[in-house]
mmCIF file of N, CA and C in Angstrom:
data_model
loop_
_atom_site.group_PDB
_atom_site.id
_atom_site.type_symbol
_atom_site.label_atom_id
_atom_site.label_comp_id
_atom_site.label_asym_id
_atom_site.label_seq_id
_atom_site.Cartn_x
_atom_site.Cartn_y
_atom_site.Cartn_z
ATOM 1 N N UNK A 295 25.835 10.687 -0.254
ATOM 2 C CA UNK A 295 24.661 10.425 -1.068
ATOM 3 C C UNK A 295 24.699 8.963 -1.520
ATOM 4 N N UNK A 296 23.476 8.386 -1.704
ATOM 5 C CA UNK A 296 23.336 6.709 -1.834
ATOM 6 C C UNK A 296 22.480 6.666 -3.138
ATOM 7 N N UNK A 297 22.845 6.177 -4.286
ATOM 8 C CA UNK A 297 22.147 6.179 -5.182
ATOM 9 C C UNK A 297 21.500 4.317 -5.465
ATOM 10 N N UNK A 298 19.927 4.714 -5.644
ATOM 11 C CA UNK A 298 19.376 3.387 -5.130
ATOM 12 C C UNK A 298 18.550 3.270 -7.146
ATOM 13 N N UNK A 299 19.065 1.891 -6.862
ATOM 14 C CA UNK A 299 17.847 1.793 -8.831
ATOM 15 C C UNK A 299 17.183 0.791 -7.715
ATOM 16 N N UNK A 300 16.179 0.868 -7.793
ATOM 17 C CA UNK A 300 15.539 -0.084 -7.657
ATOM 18 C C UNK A 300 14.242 -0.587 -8.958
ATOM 19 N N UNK A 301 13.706 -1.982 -8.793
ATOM 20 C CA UNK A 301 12.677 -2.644 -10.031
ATOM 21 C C UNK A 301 12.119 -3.385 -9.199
ATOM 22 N N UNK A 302 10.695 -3.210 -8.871
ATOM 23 C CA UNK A 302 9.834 -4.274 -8.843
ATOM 24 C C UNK A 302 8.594 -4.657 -9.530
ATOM 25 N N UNK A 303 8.110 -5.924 -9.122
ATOM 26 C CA UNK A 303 7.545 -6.507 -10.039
ATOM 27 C C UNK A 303 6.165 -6.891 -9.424
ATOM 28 N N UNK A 304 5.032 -6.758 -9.684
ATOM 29 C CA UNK A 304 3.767 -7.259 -8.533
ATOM 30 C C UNK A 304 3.146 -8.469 -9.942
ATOM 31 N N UNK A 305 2.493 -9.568 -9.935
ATOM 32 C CA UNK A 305 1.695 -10.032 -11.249
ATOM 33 C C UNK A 305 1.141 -11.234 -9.999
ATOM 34 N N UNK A 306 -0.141 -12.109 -10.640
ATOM 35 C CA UNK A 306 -0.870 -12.854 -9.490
ATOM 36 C C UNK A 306 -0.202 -13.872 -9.790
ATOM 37 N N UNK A 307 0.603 -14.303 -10.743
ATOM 38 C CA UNK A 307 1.142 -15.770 -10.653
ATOM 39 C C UNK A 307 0.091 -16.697 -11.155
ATOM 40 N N UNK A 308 0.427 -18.241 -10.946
ATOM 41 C CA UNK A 308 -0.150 -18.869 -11.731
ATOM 42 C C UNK A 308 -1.511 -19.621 -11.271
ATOM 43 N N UNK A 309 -1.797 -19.216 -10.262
ATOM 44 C CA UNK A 309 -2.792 -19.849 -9.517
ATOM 45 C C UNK A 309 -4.031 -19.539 -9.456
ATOM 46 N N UNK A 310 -4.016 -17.837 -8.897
ATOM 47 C CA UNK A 310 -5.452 -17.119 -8.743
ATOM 48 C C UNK A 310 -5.585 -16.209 -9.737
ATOM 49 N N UNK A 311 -6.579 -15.561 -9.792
ATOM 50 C CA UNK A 311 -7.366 -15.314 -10.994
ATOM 51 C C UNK A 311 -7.679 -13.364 -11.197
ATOM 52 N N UNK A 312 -6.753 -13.400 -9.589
ATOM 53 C CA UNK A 312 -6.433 -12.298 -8.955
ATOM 54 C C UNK A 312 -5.548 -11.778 -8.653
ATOM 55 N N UNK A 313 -4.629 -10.732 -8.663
ATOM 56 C CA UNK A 313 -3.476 -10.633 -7.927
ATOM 57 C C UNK A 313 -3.844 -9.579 -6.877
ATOM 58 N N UNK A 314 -3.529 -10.307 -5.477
ATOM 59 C CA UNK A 314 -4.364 -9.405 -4.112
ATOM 60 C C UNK A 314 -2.790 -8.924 -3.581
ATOM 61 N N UNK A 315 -1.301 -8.937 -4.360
ATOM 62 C CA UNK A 315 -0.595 -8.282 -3.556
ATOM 63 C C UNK A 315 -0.512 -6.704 -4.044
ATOM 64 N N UNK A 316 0.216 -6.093 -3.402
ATOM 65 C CA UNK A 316 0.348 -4.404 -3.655
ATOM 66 C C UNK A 316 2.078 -4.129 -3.665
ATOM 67 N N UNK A 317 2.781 -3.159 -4.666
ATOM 68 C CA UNK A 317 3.759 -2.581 -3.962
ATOM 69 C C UNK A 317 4.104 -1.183 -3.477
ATOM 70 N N UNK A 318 4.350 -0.800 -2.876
ATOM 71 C CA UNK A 318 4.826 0.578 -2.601
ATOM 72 C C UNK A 318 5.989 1.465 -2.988
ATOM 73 N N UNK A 319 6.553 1.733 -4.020
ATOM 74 C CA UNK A 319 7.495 2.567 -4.011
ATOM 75 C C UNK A 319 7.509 4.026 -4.363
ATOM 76 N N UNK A 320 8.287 4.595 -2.955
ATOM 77 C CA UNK A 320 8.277 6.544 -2.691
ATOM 78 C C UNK A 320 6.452 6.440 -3.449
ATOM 79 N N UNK A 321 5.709 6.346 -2.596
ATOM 80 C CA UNK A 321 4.697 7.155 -2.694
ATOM 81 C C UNK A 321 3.892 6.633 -3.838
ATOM 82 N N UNK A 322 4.131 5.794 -4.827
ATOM 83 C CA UNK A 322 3.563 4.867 -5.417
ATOM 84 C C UNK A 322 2.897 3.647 -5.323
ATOM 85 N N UNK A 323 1.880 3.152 -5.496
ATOM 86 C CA UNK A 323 0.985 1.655 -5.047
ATOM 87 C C UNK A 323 1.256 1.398 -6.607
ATOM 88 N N UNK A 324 1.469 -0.128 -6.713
ATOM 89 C CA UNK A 324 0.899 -0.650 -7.927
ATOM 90 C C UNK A 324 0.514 -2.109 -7.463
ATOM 91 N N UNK A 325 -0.088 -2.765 -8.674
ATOM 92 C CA UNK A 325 -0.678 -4.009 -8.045
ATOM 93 C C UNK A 325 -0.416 -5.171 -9.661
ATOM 94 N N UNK A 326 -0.447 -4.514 -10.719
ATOM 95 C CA UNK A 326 -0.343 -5.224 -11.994
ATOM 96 C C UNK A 326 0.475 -4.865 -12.816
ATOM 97 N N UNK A 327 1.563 -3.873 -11.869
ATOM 98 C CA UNK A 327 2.247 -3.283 -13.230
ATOM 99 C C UNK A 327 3.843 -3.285 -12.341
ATOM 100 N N UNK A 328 5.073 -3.140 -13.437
ATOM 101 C CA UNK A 328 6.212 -3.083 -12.985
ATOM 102 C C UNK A 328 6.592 -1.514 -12.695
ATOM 103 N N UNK A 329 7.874 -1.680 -11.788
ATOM 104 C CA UNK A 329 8.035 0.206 -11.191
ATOM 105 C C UNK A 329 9.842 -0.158 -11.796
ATOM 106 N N UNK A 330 10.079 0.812 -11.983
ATOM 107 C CA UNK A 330 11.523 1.215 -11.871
ATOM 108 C C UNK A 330 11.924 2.920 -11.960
ATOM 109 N N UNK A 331 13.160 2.753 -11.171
ATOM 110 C CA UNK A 331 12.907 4.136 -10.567
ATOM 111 C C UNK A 331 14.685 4.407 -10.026
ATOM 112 N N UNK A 332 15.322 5.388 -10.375
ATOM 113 C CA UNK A 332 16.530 5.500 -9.793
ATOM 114 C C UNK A 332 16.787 6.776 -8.457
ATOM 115 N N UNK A 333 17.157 6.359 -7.503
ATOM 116 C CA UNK A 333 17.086 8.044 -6.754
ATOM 117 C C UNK A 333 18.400 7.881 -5.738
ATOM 118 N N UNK A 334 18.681 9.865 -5.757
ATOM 119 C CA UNK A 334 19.495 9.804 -5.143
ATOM 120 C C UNK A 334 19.172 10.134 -3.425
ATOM 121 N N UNK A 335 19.853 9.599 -2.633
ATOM 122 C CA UNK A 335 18.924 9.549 -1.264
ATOM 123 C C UNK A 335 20.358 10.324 -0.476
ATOM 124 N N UNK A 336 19.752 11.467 0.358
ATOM 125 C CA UNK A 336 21.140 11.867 0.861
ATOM 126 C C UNK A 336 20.890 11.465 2.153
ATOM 127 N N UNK A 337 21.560 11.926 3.355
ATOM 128 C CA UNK A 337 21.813 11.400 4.469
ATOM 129 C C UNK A 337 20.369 11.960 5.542
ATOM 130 N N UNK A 338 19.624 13.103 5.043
ATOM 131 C CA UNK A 338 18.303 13.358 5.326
ATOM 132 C C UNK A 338 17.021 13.273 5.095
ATOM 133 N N UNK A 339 17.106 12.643 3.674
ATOM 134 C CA UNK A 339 16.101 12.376 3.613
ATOM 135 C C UNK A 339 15.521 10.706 3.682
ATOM 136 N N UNK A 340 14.185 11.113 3.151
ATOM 137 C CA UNK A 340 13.342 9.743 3.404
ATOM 138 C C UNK A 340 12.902 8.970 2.282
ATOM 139 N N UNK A 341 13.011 7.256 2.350
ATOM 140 C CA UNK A 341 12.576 6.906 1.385
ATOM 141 C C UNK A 341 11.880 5.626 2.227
ATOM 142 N N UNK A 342 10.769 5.533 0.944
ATOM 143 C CA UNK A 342 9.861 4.079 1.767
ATOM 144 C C UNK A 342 9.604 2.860 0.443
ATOM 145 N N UNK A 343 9.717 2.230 0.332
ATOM 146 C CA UNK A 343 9.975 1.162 -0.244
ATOM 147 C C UNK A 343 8.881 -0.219 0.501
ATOM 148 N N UNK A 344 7.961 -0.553 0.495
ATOM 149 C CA UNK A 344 7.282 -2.475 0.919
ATOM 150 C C UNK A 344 6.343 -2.622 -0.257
ATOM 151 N N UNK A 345 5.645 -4.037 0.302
ATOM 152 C CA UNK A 345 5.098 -5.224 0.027
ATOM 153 C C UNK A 345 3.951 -5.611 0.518
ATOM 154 N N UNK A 346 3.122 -5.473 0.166
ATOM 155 C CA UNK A 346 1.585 -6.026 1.113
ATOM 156 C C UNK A 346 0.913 -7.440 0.131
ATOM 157 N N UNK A 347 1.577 -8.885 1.399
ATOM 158 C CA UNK A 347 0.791 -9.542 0.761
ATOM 159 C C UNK A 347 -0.262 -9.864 0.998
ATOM 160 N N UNK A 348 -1.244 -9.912 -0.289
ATOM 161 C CA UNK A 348 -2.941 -10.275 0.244
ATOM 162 C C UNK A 348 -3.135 -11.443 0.436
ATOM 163 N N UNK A 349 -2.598 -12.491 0.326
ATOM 164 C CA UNK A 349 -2.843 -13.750 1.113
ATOM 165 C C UNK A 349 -4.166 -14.362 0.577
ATOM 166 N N UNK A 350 -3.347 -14.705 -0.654
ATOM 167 C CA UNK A 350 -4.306 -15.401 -1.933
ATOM 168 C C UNK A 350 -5.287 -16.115 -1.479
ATOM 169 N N UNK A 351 -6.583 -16.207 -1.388
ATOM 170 C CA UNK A 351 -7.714 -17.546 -1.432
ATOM 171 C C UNK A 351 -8.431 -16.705 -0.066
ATOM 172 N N UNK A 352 -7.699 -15.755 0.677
ATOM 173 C CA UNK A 352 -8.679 -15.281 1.446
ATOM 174 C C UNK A 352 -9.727 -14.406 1.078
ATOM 175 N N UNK A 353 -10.829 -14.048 1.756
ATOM 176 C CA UNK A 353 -11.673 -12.642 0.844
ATOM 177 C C UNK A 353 -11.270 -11.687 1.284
ATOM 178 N N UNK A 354 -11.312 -10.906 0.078
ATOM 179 C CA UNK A 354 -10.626 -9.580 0.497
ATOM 180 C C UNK A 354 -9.336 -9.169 0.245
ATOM 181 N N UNK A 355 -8.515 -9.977 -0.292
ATOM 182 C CA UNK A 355 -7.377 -9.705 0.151
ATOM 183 C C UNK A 355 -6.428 -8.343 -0.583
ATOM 184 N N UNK A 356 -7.192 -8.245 -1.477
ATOM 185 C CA UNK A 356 -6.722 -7.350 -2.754
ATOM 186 C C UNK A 356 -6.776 -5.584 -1.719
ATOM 187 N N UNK A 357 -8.221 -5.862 -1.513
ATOM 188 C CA UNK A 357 -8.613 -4.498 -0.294
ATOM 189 C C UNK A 357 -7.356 -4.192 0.951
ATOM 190 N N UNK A 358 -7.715 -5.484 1.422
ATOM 191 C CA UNK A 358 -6.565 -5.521 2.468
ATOM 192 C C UNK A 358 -5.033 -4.496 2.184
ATOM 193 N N UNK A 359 -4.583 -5.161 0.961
ATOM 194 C CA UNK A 359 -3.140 -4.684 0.768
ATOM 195 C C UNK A 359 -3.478 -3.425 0.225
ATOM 196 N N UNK A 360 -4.032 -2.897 -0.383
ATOM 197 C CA UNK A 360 -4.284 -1.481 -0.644
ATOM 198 C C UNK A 360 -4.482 -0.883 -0.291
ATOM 199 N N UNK A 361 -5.319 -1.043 1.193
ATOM 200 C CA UNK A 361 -5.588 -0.302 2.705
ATOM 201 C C UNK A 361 -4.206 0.212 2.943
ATOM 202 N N UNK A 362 -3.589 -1.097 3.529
ATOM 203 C CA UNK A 362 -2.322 -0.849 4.146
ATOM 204 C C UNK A 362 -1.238 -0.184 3.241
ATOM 205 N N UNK A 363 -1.041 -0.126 2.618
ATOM 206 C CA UNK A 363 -0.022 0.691 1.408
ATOM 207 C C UNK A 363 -0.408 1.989 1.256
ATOM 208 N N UNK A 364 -1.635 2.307 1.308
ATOM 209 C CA UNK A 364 -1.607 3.598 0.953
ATOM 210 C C UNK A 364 -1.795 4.684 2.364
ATOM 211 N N UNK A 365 -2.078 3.540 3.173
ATOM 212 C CA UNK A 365 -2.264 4.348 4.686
ATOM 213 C C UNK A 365 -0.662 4.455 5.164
ATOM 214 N N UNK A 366 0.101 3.093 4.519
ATOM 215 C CA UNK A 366 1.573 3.562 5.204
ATOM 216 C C UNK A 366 2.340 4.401 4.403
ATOM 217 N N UNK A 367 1.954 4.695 3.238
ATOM 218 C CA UNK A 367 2.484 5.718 2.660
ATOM 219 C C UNK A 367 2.227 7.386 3.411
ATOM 220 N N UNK A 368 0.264 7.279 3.761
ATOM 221 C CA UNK A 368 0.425 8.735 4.174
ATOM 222 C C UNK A 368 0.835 8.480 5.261
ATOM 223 N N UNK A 369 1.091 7.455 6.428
ATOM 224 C CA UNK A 369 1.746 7.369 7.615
ATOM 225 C C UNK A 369 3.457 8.209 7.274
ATOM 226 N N UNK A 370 3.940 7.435 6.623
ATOM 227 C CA UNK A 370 5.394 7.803 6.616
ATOM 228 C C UNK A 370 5.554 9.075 5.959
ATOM 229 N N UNK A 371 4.915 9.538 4.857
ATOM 230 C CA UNK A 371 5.281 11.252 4.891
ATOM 231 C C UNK A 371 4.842 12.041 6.061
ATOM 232 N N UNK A 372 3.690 11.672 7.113
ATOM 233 C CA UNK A 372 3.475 12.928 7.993
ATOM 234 C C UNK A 372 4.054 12.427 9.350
ATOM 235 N N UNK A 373 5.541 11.621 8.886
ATOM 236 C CA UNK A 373 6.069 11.363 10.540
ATOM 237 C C UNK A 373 7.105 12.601 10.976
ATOM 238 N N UNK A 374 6.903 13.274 11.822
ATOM 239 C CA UNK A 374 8.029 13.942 12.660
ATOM 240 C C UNK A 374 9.224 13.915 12.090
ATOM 241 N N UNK A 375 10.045 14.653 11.910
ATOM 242 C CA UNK A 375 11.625 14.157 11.485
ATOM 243 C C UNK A 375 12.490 13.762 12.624
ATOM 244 N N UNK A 376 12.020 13.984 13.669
ATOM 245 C CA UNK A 376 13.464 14.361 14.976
ATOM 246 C C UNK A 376 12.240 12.925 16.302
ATOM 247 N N UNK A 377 12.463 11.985 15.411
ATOM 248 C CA UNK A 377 11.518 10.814 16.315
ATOM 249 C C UNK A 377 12.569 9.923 17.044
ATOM 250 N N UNK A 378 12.723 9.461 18.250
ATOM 251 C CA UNK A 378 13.975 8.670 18.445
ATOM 252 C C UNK A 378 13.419 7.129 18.051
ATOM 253 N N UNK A 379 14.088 6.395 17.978
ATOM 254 C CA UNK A 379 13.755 5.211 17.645
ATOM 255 C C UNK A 379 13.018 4.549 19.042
ATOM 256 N N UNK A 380 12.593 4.773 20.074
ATOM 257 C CA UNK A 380 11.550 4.020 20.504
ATOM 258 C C UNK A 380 10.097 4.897 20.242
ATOM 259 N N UNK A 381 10.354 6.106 19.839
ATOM 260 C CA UNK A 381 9.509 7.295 19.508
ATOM 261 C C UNK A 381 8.737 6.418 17.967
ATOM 262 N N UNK A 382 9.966 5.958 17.414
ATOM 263 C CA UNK A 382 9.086 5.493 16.078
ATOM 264 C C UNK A 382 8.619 4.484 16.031
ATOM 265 N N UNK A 383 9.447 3.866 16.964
ATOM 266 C CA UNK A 383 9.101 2.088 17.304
ATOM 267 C C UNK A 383 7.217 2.003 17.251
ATOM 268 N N UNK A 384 7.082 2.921 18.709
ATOM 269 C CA UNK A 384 5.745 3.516 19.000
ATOM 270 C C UNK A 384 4.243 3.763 18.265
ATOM 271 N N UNK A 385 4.543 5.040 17.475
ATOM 272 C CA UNK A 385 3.934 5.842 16.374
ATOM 273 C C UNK A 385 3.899 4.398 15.821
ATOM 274 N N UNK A 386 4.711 3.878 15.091
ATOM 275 C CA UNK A 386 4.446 2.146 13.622
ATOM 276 C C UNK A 386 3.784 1.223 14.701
ATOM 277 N N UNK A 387 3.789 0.965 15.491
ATOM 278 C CA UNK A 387 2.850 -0.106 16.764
ATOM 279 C C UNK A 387 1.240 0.407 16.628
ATOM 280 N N UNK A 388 1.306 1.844 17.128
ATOM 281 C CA UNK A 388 -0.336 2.783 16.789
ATOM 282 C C UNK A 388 -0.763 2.627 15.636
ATOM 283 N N UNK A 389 0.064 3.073 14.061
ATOM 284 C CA UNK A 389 -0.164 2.855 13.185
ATOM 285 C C UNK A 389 -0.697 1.521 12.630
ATOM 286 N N UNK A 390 -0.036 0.326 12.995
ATOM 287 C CA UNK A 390 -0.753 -0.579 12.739
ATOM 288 C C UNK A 390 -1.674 -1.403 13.010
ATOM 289 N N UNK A 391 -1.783 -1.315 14.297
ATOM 290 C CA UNK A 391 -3.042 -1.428 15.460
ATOM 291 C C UNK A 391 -4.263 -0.638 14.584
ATOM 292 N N UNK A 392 -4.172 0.917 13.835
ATOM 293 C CA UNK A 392 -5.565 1.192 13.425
ATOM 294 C C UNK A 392 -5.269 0.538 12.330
ATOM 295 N N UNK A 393 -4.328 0.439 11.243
ATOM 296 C CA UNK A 393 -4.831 0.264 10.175
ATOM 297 C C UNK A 393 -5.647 -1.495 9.970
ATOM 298 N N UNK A 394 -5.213 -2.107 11.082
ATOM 299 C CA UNK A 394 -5.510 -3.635 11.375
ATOM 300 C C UNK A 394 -7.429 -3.403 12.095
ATOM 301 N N UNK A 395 -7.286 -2.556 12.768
ATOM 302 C CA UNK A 395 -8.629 -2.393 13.011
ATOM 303 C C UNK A 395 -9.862 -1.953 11.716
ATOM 304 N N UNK A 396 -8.775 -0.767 10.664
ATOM 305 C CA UNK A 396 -10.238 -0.408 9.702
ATOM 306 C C UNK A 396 -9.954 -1.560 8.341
ATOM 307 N N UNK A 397 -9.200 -1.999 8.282
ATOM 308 C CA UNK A 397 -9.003 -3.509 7.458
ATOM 309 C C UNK A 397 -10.064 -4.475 8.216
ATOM 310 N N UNK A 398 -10.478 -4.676 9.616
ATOM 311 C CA UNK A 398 -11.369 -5.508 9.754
ATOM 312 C C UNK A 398 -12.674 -4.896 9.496
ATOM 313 N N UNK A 399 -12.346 -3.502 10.001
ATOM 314 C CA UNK A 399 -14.015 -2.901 10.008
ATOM 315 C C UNK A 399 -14.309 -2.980 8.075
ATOM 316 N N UNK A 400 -13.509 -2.792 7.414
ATOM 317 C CA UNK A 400 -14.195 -3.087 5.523
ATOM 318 C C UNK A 400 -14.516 -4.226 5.820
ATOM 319 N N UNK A 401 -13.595 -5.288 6.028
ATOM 320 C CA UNK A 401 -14.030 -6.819 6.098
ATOM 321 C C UNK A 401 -15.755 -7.077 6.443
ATOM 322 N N UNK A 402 -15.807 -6.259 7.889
ATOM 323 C CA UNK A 402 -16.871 -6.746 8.390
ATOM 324 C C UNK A 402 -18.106 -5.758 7.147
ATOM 325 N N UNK A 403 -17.873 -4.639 6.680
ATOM 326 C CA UNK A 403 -19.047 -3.706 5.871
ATOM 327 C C UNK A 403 -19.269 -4.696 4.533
ATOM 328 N N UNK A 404 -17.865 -5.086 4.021
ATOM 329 C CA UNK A 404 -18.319 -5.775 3.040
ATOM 330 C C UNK A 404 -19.147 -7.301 2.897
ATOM 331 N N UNK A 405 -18.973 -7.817 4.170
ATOM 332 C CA UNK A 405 -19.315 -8.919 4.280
ATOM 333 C C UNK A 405 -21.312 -9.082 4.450
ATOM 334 N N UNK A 406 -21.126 -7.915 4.245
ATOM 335 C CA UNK A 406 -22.688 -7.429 4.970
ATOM 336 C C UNK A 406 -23.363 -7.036 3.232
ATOM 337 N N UNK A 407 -22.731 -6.153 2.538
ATOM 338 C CA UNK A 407 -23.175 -6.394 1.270
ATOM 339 C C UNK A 407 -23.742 -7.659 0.547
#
């Protein structure tokens, strides 16, 4: 068993007026607020942990990372357990190929508003 504390921190910093990044932890998004969280992880199970940066000054970017965080969240709970690693390699290649496609398709709906 691996016992993990982890703390992160998301805030926009000193520049924009926005903060367009996201974080993910186990199944959590936040975007303005701090996480801390201790768990014990045994040798079967799963934990997901990233970072989506929105890539300050672009439009959109806030959307962007919230797309992707919450789509790779439900990505990674409904993966297979028994995937070999070019099996998963795979599935995360597909996965991000759509989620890169409906991140452009908002781009393009909102741009139309």
């Amino acid at each position: 068993m691996i016992e993990l504390s982890i703390s992160a921190d998301c805030h926009k910093g000193l520049v924009r007026e926005k903060n367009e990044d996201m974080l993910l932890v186990s199944g959590h998004c936040t975007r303005d607020h701090s996480l801390f969280t201790k768990v014990d992880i045994g040798p079967t199970d799963r934990y997901i942990a990233a970072i989506a940066d929105g890539m300050g000054g672009y439009d959109e970017g806030e959307i962007a990372s919230e797309m992707t965080l919450h789509s790779l969240s439900d990505f990674f709970t409904q993966l297979p357990s028994n995937l070999s690693i070019e099996d998963l390699k795979d599935v995360t290649c597909e996965w991000a190929e759509l989620i890169h496609s409906r991140i452009l398709s908002q781009r393009v709906f909102l741009l139309k508003i």
